[in-house]
Coordinates of C-alpha atoms and ligand atoms in Angstrom, one line a residue:
M1 CA -23.9 -20.1 27.3
Q2 CA -21.2 -18.2 25.4
Q3 CA -17.5 -18.3 26.1
Q4 CA -14.3 -16.9 24.8
I5 CA -11.5 -19.5 24.4
S6 CA -7.8 -19.4 23.4
L7 CA -6.3 -22.5 21.8
K8 CA -2.8 -23.4 20.5
L9 CA -3.1 -26.1 17.9
L10 CA -1.1 -27.8 15.2
P11 CA -1.8 -26.3 11.7
S12 CA -3.6 -29.5 10.6
E13 CA -5.8 -29.4 13.7
A14 CA -6.7 -25.7 13.3
A15 CA -7.8 -26.4 9.7
D16 CA -10.4 -28.9 10.7
D17 CA -13.7 -27.7 12.3
N18 CA -14.6 -31.0 13.9
I19 CA -11.2 -31.2 15.6
L20 CA -11.6 -27.6 16.7
K21 CA -15.0 -28.4 18.2
S22 CA -13.6 -31.2 20.2
Y23 CA -10.8 -28.9 21.6
I24 CA -13.4 -26.3 22.4
A25 CA -15.5 -28.8 24.2
N26 CA -12.5 -30.2 26.1
S27 CA -11.4 -26.8 27.2
I28 CA -14.9 -25.9 28.5
G29 CA -15.5 -29.4 30.0
T30 CA -18.5 -30.3 27.8
K31 CA -19.3 -32.5 24.8
P32 CA -18.6 -31.5 21.1
D33 CA -22.3 -31.9 20.1
E34 CA -23.2 -29.2 22.7
I35 CA -21.1 -26.7 20.8
S36 CA -23.7 -25.0 18.5
G37 CA -21.1 -22.9 16.7
F38 CA -18.1 -20.7 17.1
R39 CA -16.7 -17.6 15.6
L40 CA -13.0 -16.8 15.2
L41 CA -11.8 -13.6 16.8
K42 CA -8.1 -13.8 16.1
R43 CA -5.8 -16.2 14.3
S44 CA -2.0 -16.0 14.2
I45 CA 0.9 -18.3 13.4
D46 CA 3.5 -18.9 16.1
A47 CA 6.7 -20.0 14.2
R48 CA 9.2 -19.2 16.9
G49 CA 9.9 -22.8 17.9
K50 CA 10.7 -25.8 15.8
Q51 CA 7.1 -26.9 15.8
V52 CA 4.8 -24.3 14.2
Y53 CA 1.5 -23.7 16.0
I54 CA -1.7 -21.8 15.2
N55 CA -2.9 -19.5 18.0
L56 CA -6.7 -19.0 18.0
T57 CA -9.0 -16.9 20.0
L58 CA -12.7 -17.8 19.4
H59 CA -16.1 -17.1 20.7
A60 CA -18.1 -20.3 21.3
Y61 CA -21.8 -20.9 21.7
I62 CA -22.8 -23.8 24.0
N63 CA -26.3 -25.1 24.1
E64 CA -27.8 -22.0 22.6
P65 CA -28.4 -20.9 19.0
F66 CA -25.3 -19.7 17.2
I67 CA -25.4 -16.2 15.9
D68 CA -22.9 -15.5 13.1
R69 CA -21.1 -12.3 12.6
D70 CA -23.2 -9.4 11.5
T71 CA -22.1 -7.3 8.5
V72 CA -21.7 -3.7 9.4
N73 CA -24.9 -1.7 9.0
I74 CA -24.3 1.8 7.8
N75 CA -27.0 4.2 6.8
F76 CA -25.8 5.5 3.5
K77 CA -28.1 8.4 2.7
D78 CA -29.6 9.5 -0.7
V79 CA -27.4 12.5 -1.4
S80 CA -28.5 13.0 -5.0
K81 CA -30.2 16.3 -4.0
A82 CA -28.1 17.2 -1.1
A83 CA -27.4 20.8 -0.5
R84 CA -23.9 20.2 0.6
K85 CA -21.3 19.1 -2.0
V86 CA -17.7 18.3 -1.5
I87 CA -15.0 17.7 -4.2
V88 CA -12.9 14.6 -3.6
I89 CA -9.8 14.4 -5.8
G90 CA -8.5 10.9 -6.2
A91 CA -10.3 7.6 -6.0
G92 CA -7.7 5.7 -4.0
P93 CA -8.6 4.2 -0.6
A94 CA -8.6 7.7 1.0
G95 CA -10.9 9.2 -1.7
L96 CA -13.3 6.2 -1.7
F97 CA -13.7 6.0 2.1
A98 CA -14.0 9.8 2.3
A99 CA -16.8 9.6 -0.2
L100 CA -18.6 6.9 1.7
K101 CA -18.3 8.9 4.9
L102 CA -19.6 12.0 3.2
I103 CA -22.7 10.0 2.0
E104 CA -23.2 8.7 5.5
E105 CA -23.2 12.4 6.7
G106 CA -25.7 13.4 4.0
I107 CA -23.2 15.2 1.8
Q108 CA -22.8 14.6 -1.9
P109 CA -19.3 13.7 -2.9
I110 CA -18.0 14.7 -6.4
L111 CA -15.2 12.3 -7.0
L112 CA -12.7 13.3 -9.7
E113 CA -10.3 10.5 -10.7
R114 CA -7.6 11.1 -13.4
G115 CA -7.5 7.4 -14.3
K116 CA -9.9 4.8 -15.6
D117 CA -12.2 2.3 -13.9
V118 CA -10.7 -0.9 -12.6
R119 CA -11.6 -3.0 -15.7
A120 CA -10.2 -0.5 -18.3
R121 CA -7.2 0.0 -16.1
R122 CA -6.3 -3.7 -16.5
R123 CA -5.5 -3.2 -20.2
D124 CA -3.1 -0.4 -19.4
L125 CA -1.3 -2.7 -17.0
A126 CA -1.0 -5.4 -19.6
A127 CA 0.5 -2.9 -22.1
L128 CA 3.0 -1.8 -19.5
N129 CA 4.0 -5.4 -18.6
R130 CA 4.1 -6.7 -22.2
E131 CA 5.1 -3.7 -24.3
G132 CA 6.9 -1.4 -21.9
I133 CA 4.5 1.5 -22.4
V134 CA 3.2 3.4 -19.4
N135 CA 0.0 5.5 -19.5
P136 CA 0.7 8.4 -17.2
D137 CA -2.9 8.5 -16.0
S138 CA -3.7 4.8 -15.8
N139 CA -1.1 2.5 -14.3
Y140 CA -0.3 0.6 -11.0
C141 CA -0.6 3.8 -9.1
F142 CA -3.3 5.8 -10.9
G143 CA -6.9 4.8 -11.7
E144 CA -9.9 3.6 -9.7
G145 CA -9.0 2.2 -6.3
G146 CA -5.6 4.0 -6.4
A147 CA -2.3 2.4 -5.7
G148 CA -4.0 -0.3 -3.6
T149 CA -6.1 -1.9 -6.3
Y150 CA -3.5 -4.1 -8.0
S151 CA -1.6 -4.9 -4.8
D152 CA -1.2 -7.6 -2.2
G153 CA -4.1 -5.9 -0.4
K154 CA -2.4 -6.3 3.0
L155 CA -4.7 -4.7 5.5
Y156 CA -2.6 -4.2 8.5
T157 CA -1.5 -0.9 9.9
R158 CA 0.3 0.3 13.0
S159 CA -1.6 3.6 13.0
N160 CA -4.5 2.2 15.2
K161 CA -4.7 5.5 17.0
R162 CA -5.7 7.4 13.8
G163 CA -9.1 5.7 13.4
D164 CA -11.3 2.7 13.6
I165 CA -9.4 -0.2 11.8
N166 CA -12.3 -2.6 12.5
R167 CA -14.8 -0.3 10.8
I168 CA -12.6 -0.2 7.7
L169 CA -12.2 -4.0 7.7
N170 CA -15.9 -4.5 8.2
L171 CA -16.6 -2.2 5.3
F172 CA -14.3 -4.2 3.1
V173 CA -16.3 -7.3 4.1
K174 CA -19.5 -5.5 3.4
F175 CA -18.2 -4.8 -0.1
G176 CA -17.2 -8.4 -0.8
A177 CA -14.0 -9.2 1.1
E178 CA -13.9 -12.6 2.9
D179 CA -14.6 -12.3 6.6
Q180 CA -11.3 -13.9 7.5
I181 CA -9.8 -10.4 7.2
L182 CA -11.6 -9.7 10.4
Y183 CA -9.6 -12.2 12.5
E184 CA -6.3 -13.0 10.7
A185 CA -3.4 -11.3 12.5
H186 CA -2.0 -10.3 9.0
P187 CA -5.1 -10.0 6.8
H188 CA -4.8 -9.5 3.0
I189 CA -7.2 -9.5 0.1
G190 CA -5.2 -10.2 -3.1
T191 CA -5.0 -8.5 -6.5
N192 CA -7.6 -10.8 -8.0
K193 CA -10.3 -9.9 -5.5
L194 CA -9.7 -6.2 -5.0
P195 CA -11.2 -4.9 -8.3
N196 CA -14.7 -6.4 -7.5
I197 CA -14.6 -4.8 -4.1
I198 CA -13.6 -1.4 -5.5
T199 CA -16.4 -1.7 -8.1
A200 CA -18.9 -2.5 -5.3
I201 CA -17.8 0.6 -3.4
R202 CA -18.2 2.7 -6.5
E203 CA -21.7 1.3 -7.1
C204 CA -22.6 2.1 -3.6
I205 CA -21.4 5.7 -4.0
T206 CA -23.2 6.3 -7.3
S207 CA -26.4 4.5 -6.2
C208 CA -26.7 6.9 -3.3
G209 CA -26.3 9.9 -5.7
G210 CA -22.6 10.5 -5.4
V211 CA -20.9 11.7 -8.5
F212 CA -17.9 9.5 -9.7
L213 CA -16.0 10.7 -12.8
F214 CA -13.1 9.1 -14.6
D215 CA -10.6 10.7 -16.9
K216 CA -10.8 13.9 -14.8
K217 CA -7.3 15.0 -14.0
V218 CA -7.3 18.0 -11.8
T219 CA -4.8 20.5 -13.2
D220 CA -5.6 23.7 -11.3
F221 CA -7.1 25.2 -8.2
V222 CA -9.0 28.5 -8.2
I223 CA -8.3 30.4 -5.0
E224 CA -10.0 33.5 -3.9
D225 CA -9.6 35.3 -0.6
D226 CA -7.3 32.5 0.6
S227 CA -10.1 30.0 0.1
I228 CA -10.4 27.3 -2.5
K229 CA -13.4 28.1 -4.8
C230 CA -13.2 25.4 -7.4
V231 CA -10.9 22.9 -9.2
I232 CA -10.2 22.8 -12.9
T233 CA -9.7 19.5 -14.8
A234 CA -7.5 18.8 -17.9
D235 CA -10.6 19.0 -20.1
N236 CA -11.2 22.6 -18.9
N237 CA -14.2 21.9 -16.7
A238 CA -14.7 23.6 -13.3
F239 CA -16.1 21.7 -10.3
H240 CA -17.4 23.5 -7.3
G241 CA -18.0 22.3 -3.7
E242 CA -17.9 23.7 -0.2
A243 CA -14.6 21.9 0.4
V244 CA -11.9 20.0 -1.5
I245 CA -10.4 16.8 -0.2
L246 CA -7.0 16.4 -1.9
A247 CA -6.3 12.6 -1.8
T248 CA -4.1 12.2 -4.9
G249 CA -1.5 9.8 -3.4
H250 CA 2.3 9.8 -3.2
S251 CA 2.9 9.7 -7.0
A252 CA 1.0 12.8 -8.1
R253 CA 4.1 14.8 -8.9
D254 CA 2.0 17.2 -11.0
I255 CA -0.1 18.1 -8.0
F256 CA 2.9 18.7 -5.8
T257 CA 4.4 20.9 -8.6
L258 CA 1.1 22.8 -9.0
L259 CA 0.9 23.5 -5.3
N260 CA 4.5 24.7 -5.3
N261 CA 4.0 26.9 -8.4
K262 CA 0.9 28.5 -6.8
Q263 CA 3.0 29.1 -3.7
I264 CA 0.7 27.0 -1.6
A265 CA 2.9 25.8 1.2
I266 CA 4.3 22.2 0.9
E267 CA 7.4 20.7 2.6
A268 CA 10.1 18.2 1.5
K269 CA 9.5 15.0 3.5
P270 CA 11.9 12.1 4.4
F271 CA 10.9 8.9 2.7
A272 CA 12.6 5.6 1.9
L273 CA 14.2 4.2 -1.2
G274 CA 16.0 1.0 -2.2
V275 CA 15.3 -2.1 -4.2
R276 CA 13.0 -5.1 -4.3
I277 CA 14.4 -8.5 -3.4
E278 CA 13.0 -11.7 -4.6
H279 CA 13.7 -15.2 -3.2
P280 CA 12.1 -18.5 -4.2
Q281 CA 9.2 -18.8 -1.8
S282 CA 10.4 -22.3 -0.7
I283 CA 13.6 -20.7 0.8
I284 CA 11.5 -18.3 2.9
D285 CA 9.2 -21.1 3.9
T286 CA 12.1 -23.3 5.0
I287 CA 13.7 -20.5 7.0
Q288 CA 10.5 -19.3 8.7
Y289 CA 8.8 -22.7 9.3
H290 CA 12.1 -24.7 10.1
C291 CA 11.1 -27.5 7.7
S292 CA 11.9 -28.6 4.2
S293 CA 8.3 -28.0 2.9
R294 CA 5.5 -26.0 4.5
G295 CA 2.9 -28.6 3.7
E296 CA -0.8 -27.9 3.0
Y297 CA -1.9 -26.2 6.2
L298 CA 0.5 -23.3 6.4
P299 CA 0.3 -20.2 4.2
P300 CA 3.4 -19.0 2.2
A301 CA 5.7 -17.5 4.8
S302 CA 6.5 -13.8 5.1
Y303 CA 9.1 -11.8 7.0
S304 CA 9.6 -8.4 8.4
L305 CA 13.2 -7.2 8.8
V306 CA 14.8 -4.0 10.2
Q307 CA 18.4 -3.1 10.8
Q308 CA 20.2 0.0 11.9
V309 CA 23.3 0.5 9.7
E310 CA 25.3 3.3 11.3
S311 CA 22.8 6.2 11.3
K312 CA 20.5 4.7 8.7
G313 CA 17.4 2.5 9.0
V314 CA 17.2 -0.4 6.5
F315 CA 13.9 -2.2 6.5
S316 CA 11.8 -4.6 4.5
F317 CA 8.7 -3.0 3.0
C318 CA 5.4 -4.4 1.6
M319 CA 6.5 -8.0 1.6
C320 CA 4.5 -10.1 -0.8
P321 CA 4.6 -13.9 -0.2
G322 CA 3.8 -15.9 -3.3
G323 CA 3.8 -12.6 -5.2
I324 CA 4.9 -10.8 -8.4
I325 CA 7.2 -7.8 -8.8
A326 CA 5.3 -5.2 -10.8
P327 CA 6.4 -2.1 -12.8
A328 CA 4.8 0.7 -10.7
S329 CA 6.1 3.6 -12.8
T330 CA 3.8 6.5 -13.6
N331 CA 6.0 8.1 -16.3
N332 CA 8.0 6.8 -19.2
E333 CA 11.7 6.5 -18.6
E334 CA 11.4 6.2 -14.9
L335 CA 11.7 2.8 -13.4
V336 CA 9.8 1.9 -10.2
V337 CA 9.1 -1.5 -8.9
N338 CA 6.6 -2.7 -6.2
G339 CA 4.9 -6.0 -5.5
W340 CA 1.5 -7.7 -5.5
S341 CA 0.1 -11.1 -4.7
P342 CA -3.1 -13.0 -5.6
S343 CA -5.4 -14.0 -2.7
K344 CA -3.9 -17.5 -2.6
R345 CA -0.4 -16.1 -2.7
N346 CA 0.5 -19.1 -4.9
N347 CA 3.3 -17.8 -7.1
P348 CA 6.7 -19.5 -6.6
F349 CA 8.4 -16.3 -5.5
A350 CA 8.6 -14.2 -2.3
N351 CA 9.4 -10.5 -2.9
S352 CA 9.8 -7.5 -0.6
G353 CA 11.0 -3.9 -0.8
M354 CA 14.3 -3.4 1.0
V355 CA 14.7 0.3 1.6
V356 CA 16.8 2.9 3.3
T357 CA 15.5 6.1 4.9
V358 CA 16.4 9.3 2.9
E359 CA 16.6 12.6 4.7
D360 CA 17.6 16.0 3.3
K361 CA 21.1 15.8 5.0
D362 CA 21.8 12.7 2.7
L363 CA 21.3 14.8 -0.4
A364 CA 23.6 17.7 0.4
G365 CA 26.9 16.0 -0.8
L366 CA 25.5 14.3 -3.9
K367 CA 27.2 16.0 -6.9
D368 CA 25.1 14.4 -9.6
F369 CA 21.9 15.4 -7.7
K370 CA 23.1 19.0 -7.6
E371 CA 23.5 18.9 -11.4
Y372 CA 20.0 17.3 -11.7
L373 CA 18.5 20.1 -9.6
K374 CA 20.2 22.7 -11.8
E375 CA 18.6 21.2 -14.9
R376 CA 15.3 21.5 -13.0
T377 CA 16.2 25.2 -12.2
T378 CA 15.9 24.6 -8.5
G379 CA 18.1 23.9 -5.5
L380 CA 18.4 21.7 -2.4
D381 CA 16.1 24.0 -0.4
S382 CA 13.2 23.4 -2.7
P383 CA 10.2 21.6 -1.1
L384 CA 10.3 19.4 -4.2
S385 CA 14.0 18.4 -3.6
M386 CA 13.1 14.9 -2.2
M387 CA 10.7 14.3 -5.1
Y388 CA 13.4 15.2 -7.6
F389 CA 15.8 12.9 -5.9
Q390 CA 13.3 10.1 -6.2
E391 CA 12.8 11.0 -9.9
M392 CA 16.6 11.1 -10.6
V393 CA 17.1 7.6 -9.1
E394 CA 14.2 6.2 -11.1
R395 CA 15.6 7.7 -14.3
N396 CA 19.0 6.2 -13.6
A397 CA 17.4 2.8 -13.1
Y398 CA 15.4 3.1 -16.4
K399 CA 18.7 3.8 -18.3
A400 CA 20.6 1.0 -16.5
G401 CA 17.9 -1.5 -17.5
G402 CA 18.2 -0.5 -21.2
G403 CA 14.6 0.7 -21.8
K404 CA 11.0 -0.7 -22.0
F405 CA 11.0 -1.0 -18.2
V406 CA 13.5 -3.8 -18.1
A407 CA 14.9 -3.6 -14.6
P408 CA 18.5 -3.5 -13.6
A409 CA 19.3 -6.4 -11.3
Q410 CA 22.0 -8.4 -9.5
R411 CA 22.1 -11.6 -7.5
M412 CA 22.1 -10.8 -3.8
A413 CA 25.6 -12.0 -2.7
D414 CA 27.1 -10.6 -6.0
Y415 CA 25.4 -7.3 -5.1
C416 CA 26.9 -7.2 -1.7
N417 CA 30.3 -8.1 -3.0
N418 CA 30.3 -5.5 -5.8
K419 CA 30.3 -8.2 -8.5
T420 CA 28.2 -8.0 -11.7
S421 CA 26.3 -11.3 -11.9
G422 CA 27.2 -13.5 -14.9
S423 CA 23.6 -14.7 -15.0
L424 CA 20.4 -14.0 -13.2
P425 CA 17.9 -16.4 -11.6
A426 CA 14.2 -16.7 -12.8
C427 CA 12.3 -13.6 -11.7
S428 CA 8.6 -12.8 -11.6
Y429 CA 9.0 -9.3 -13.0
L430 CA 7.3 -9.5 -16.4
P431 CA 9.1 -6.7 -18.4
G432 CA 12.3 -8.6 -17.6
I433 CA 15.6 -8.0 -15.7
Q434 CA 19.0 -7.1 -16.9
T435 CA 22.3 -7.9 -15.2
T436 CA 24.1 -4.7 -14.2
D437 CA 26.2 -3.2 -11.5
L438 CA 23.7 -1.5 -9.2
R439 CA 26.3 1.0 -8.0
T440 CA 25.7 2.9 -11.2
T441 CA 22.0 3.2 -10.3
L442 CA 21.8 3.7 -6.6
P443 CA 23.4 6.5 -4.6
R444 CA 26.4 5.3 -2.5
F445 CA 24.7 5.9 0.9
I446 CA 21.7 3.7 -0.2
H447 CA 23.8 1.1 -1.7
K448 CA 26.2 0.8 1.3
S449 CA 23.3 0.6 3.8
L450 CA 21.6 -2.1 1.7
Q451 CA 24.8 -4.2 1.4
E452 CA 25.3 -4.1 5.2
G453 CA 21.5 -4.6 5.8
F454 CA 21.4 -7.8 3.6
K455 CA 24.4 -9.3 5.4
A456 CA 22.8 -8.5 8.8
F457 CA 19.5 -10.0 7.6
G458 CA 21.4 -13.2 6.5
K459 CA 22.5 -13.6 10.2
K460 CA 18.9 -13.1 11.5
M461 CA 17.4 -15.5 8.9
K462 CA 19.8 -18.3 8.0
G463 CA 19.6 -18.9 4.3
Y464 CA 18.2 -15.4 3.4
Y465 CA 21.6 -14.2 2.2
T466 CA 22.0 -16.2 -1.0
N467 CA 22.8 -15.8 -4.7
E468 CA 19.5 -17.5 -5.4
A469 CA 17.9 -14.2 -4.5
V470 CA 17.8 -11.3 -7.0
V471 CA 18.0 -7.6 -6.2
V472 CA 15.8 -5.5 -8.5
A473 CA 16.0 -1.6 -8.7
T474 CA 14.3 0.5 -7.8
E475 CA 11.8 0.6 -4.9
S476 CA 11.1 4.3 -4.6
R477 CA 7.4 4.9 -4.1
T478 CA 7.3 3.9 -0.4
S479 CA 5.7 7.1 0.9
S480 CA 5.3 10.6 -0.2
P481 CA 8.5 12.7 -0.7
V482 CA 6.3 15.8 0.1
R483 CA 4.2 16.8 3.0
I484 CA 1.2 19.1 2.4
P485 CA 0.7 20.7 5.8
R486 CA -2.7 20.8 7.5
D487 CA -3.9 22.4 10.8
S488 CA -4.2 19.6 13.3
S489 CA -7.5 20.8 14.7
T490 CA -9.3 21.8 11.5
L491 CA -7.4 19.4 9.1
Q492 CA -7.4 22.3 6.6
H493 CA -4.4 23.6 4.8
P494 CA -3.1 26.4 7.1
Q495 CA -3.0 28.9 4.3
I496 CA -6.0 27.8 2.1
K497 CA -9.4 27.5 3.7
N498 CA -11.5 24.5 2.7
L499 CA -8.6 22.7 1.2
Y500 CA -8.1 19.3 3.1
P501 CA -4.8 17.6 2.3
C502 CA -5.5 13.9 2.9
A503 CA -3.8 10.5 3.4
E504 CA -0.6 9.2 1.8
G505 CA 0.1 11.9 -0.7
A506 CA -0.1 14.6 1.9
G507 CA 2.0 12.6 4.4
Y508 CA -0.7 11.5 6.8
A509 CA -1.0 7.8 6.0
G510 CA 0.9 4.9 4.7
G511 CA -1.0 1.9 3.3
I512 CA -4.5 1.0 2.4
V513 CA -6.1 1.0 5.8
S514 CA -4.5 4.1 7.2
A515 CA -5.3 6.0 4.0
A516 CA -8.9 4.8 4.2
M517 CA -9.1 5.9 7.9
D518 CA -7.6 9.3 7.0
G519 CA -10.2 9.7 4.3
E520 CA -13.0 9.1 6.8
R521 CA -11.4 11.4 9.3
V522 CA -11.2 14.3 6.9
A523 CA -14.8 13.7 5.7
A524 CA -16.1 13.6 9.3
M525 CA -14.3 16.8 10.0
I526 CA -15.9 18.5 7.0
A527 CA -19.4 17.3 8.1
V528 CA -19.1 19.2 11.4
T529 CA -17.2 22.2 10.1
Q530 CA -19.3 24.0 7.6
Ligands
LIG601 C1 1.9 -2.3 -6.4 C2 1.5 -1.7 -5.1 C3 1.3 -2.6 -4.0 C4 0.9 -2.1 -2.8 N1 0.6 -3.0 -1.8 C5 0.0 -2.6 -0.6 C6 -0.5 -3.5 0.3 O1 -0.5 -4.7 0.1 N2 -1.0 -3.0 1.5 C7 -1.1 -1.7 1.7 O2 -1.6 -1.3 2.8 N3 -0.6 -0.8 0.8 C8 -0.1 -1.2 -0.3 N4 0.4 -0.3 -1.3 C9 0.3 1.1 -0.9 C10 -1.2 1.6 -1.0 O3 -1.7 1.3 -2.2 C11 -1.2 3.1 -0.7 O4 -0.7 3.3 0.6 C12 -2.6 3.6 -0.7 O5 -3.3 3.3 -1.9 C13 -2.7 5.1 -0.5 O6 -4.0 5.6 -0.6 P1 -4.4 7.0 -1.1 O7 -5.8 7.0 -1.3 O8 -3.8 8.0 -0.1 O9 -3.6 7.3 -2.4 P2 -3.6 6.5 -3.8 O10 -4.0 5.1 -3.6 O11 -2.3 6.7 -4.4 O12 -4.8 7.2 -4.7 C14 -4.6 8.4 -5.2 C15 -5.6 8.5 -6.4 O13 -5.6 9.9 -6.9 C16 -5.6 9.9 -8.3 N5 -5.0 11.1 -8.7 C17 -3.7 11.5 -8.7 N6 -3.5 12.7 -9.2 C18 -4.8 13.2 -9.6 C19 -5.2 14.3 -10.2 N7 -4.4 15.3 -10.5 N8 -6.6 14.4 -10.5 C20 -7.4 13.4 -10.2 N9 -7.0 12.2 -9.6 C21 -5.7 12.1 -9.3 C22 -4.8 8.6 -8.7 O14 -5.1 8.2 -10.0 C23 -5.2 7.7 -7.6 O15 -6.3 6.9 -8.0 C24 0.8 -0.8 -2.5 C25 1.0 0.1 -3.6 C26 1.4 -0.3 -4.8 C27 1.7 0.6 -5.9

């Protein structure tokens, strides 16, 4: 017999398989030794009350052989001699999962990535963290695996209508992720584990005959008769395919500029910008779990906050429990921060983006931005206006930090009271932080919304609003500031045939899983189109 069971247990009980078996037996009305095995289907933490519980849904086998979860079985074909070839630009989650899908469909992907493989990329991250030098083609955003490689690897998405989330999670398990990502309510992989998984995906692509090339920055598109004929790379090579998947992510400003210069339609897109906030993890644990210490059975606590401040949305973004704040800049003299966590999330800090929505109406009255646009010989009506706004704020932040990616920072309560902090608390950000008045860095509408937002969050989470927390600027790469339009039925650019704008950079995804799903979706469309 097999049966699905739901249990609500104490954290210590949920961590012990023998205790679990006795609860399963009890709920079915049988003996523990008749339970031949069980498989977790869902696991979540219920911390609403004073006592924290673990909610489990599981599938139990009673008096019959236990069958463990199967890994997903996909028929990746040999595409080394395939007649159909498709260019994929960018080896982020979208590009990688697009390539896998093309292979499944018998099409040879030719993957062009501007950065380096995951291993070589690590050295560039070290130089950025230690020496304050950014390689514009190999950094936290660019290189094999894309922006998701050195991240927290959170794998949850709200866009479940856009594709098959389970298939993506199962593929991650097939390539080496632990199978708990299949049942955790908030699965994550961790920076230390992601590189091996990305390497396994690449090895699958190349062993099937897909082409995977590094140091191949696409710098031009050749268009004939309103159709894309080939792409040109920085080393002057031309690559041909029947279609081009453009999966270059939200930080490929050169691609947005290239499209605009070639008069290929793009649009300015609202995005969100703000700061990263870091608390000692123990403060967040105490607030969320209502106890002085979380003990050994609960993971480092996280949070998700949202507040409407007048007409603006202020919200937490990419929260990393037990994480590190990272310099996610792609250019020198532009300061961008983001966050990552190792799989165990065992660093002593909890960081999260805290951002405010930015729409074009917010930019109209900003004098310094108008000046900045003049220097760029463009105006507010440019499709690149949001991108330039993002760039301007990042440059202000770099200057305010004093160089070498030292980040301008303030204690949280000081920040909300317009007081420059006399000292700063310990912070995980390796290039270092510098006390400053963040009003000089952030535009007033962002700054005001954040101040009100922090105060409101302090009321929702008692203890959150504290001078033990540090506000670090600037969190600016939340989503793409540009949309590359595509026809909703063909997924091609409405003006350029066979050009498929894809995932986060084009404005159709946000996060690892949704980018991967969009990559698959575009590849599947190409398979049935040509
Ligand atoms: C530090 C950090 C932490 C994050 N944490 C999480 C998280 O925990 N969970 C989550 O869901 N999301 C997270 N994100 C966001 C997530 O990484 C992105 O949403 C996701 O990677 C987008 O996928 P993508 O394939 O669309 O683009 P990207 O991942 O940005 O990939 C684009 C790729 O294109 C390449 N490229 C760009 N221009 C060119 C060119 N001209 N020629 C050739 N190649 C080019 C880039 O090098 C890059 O590899 C994080 C991001 C960062 C930076």
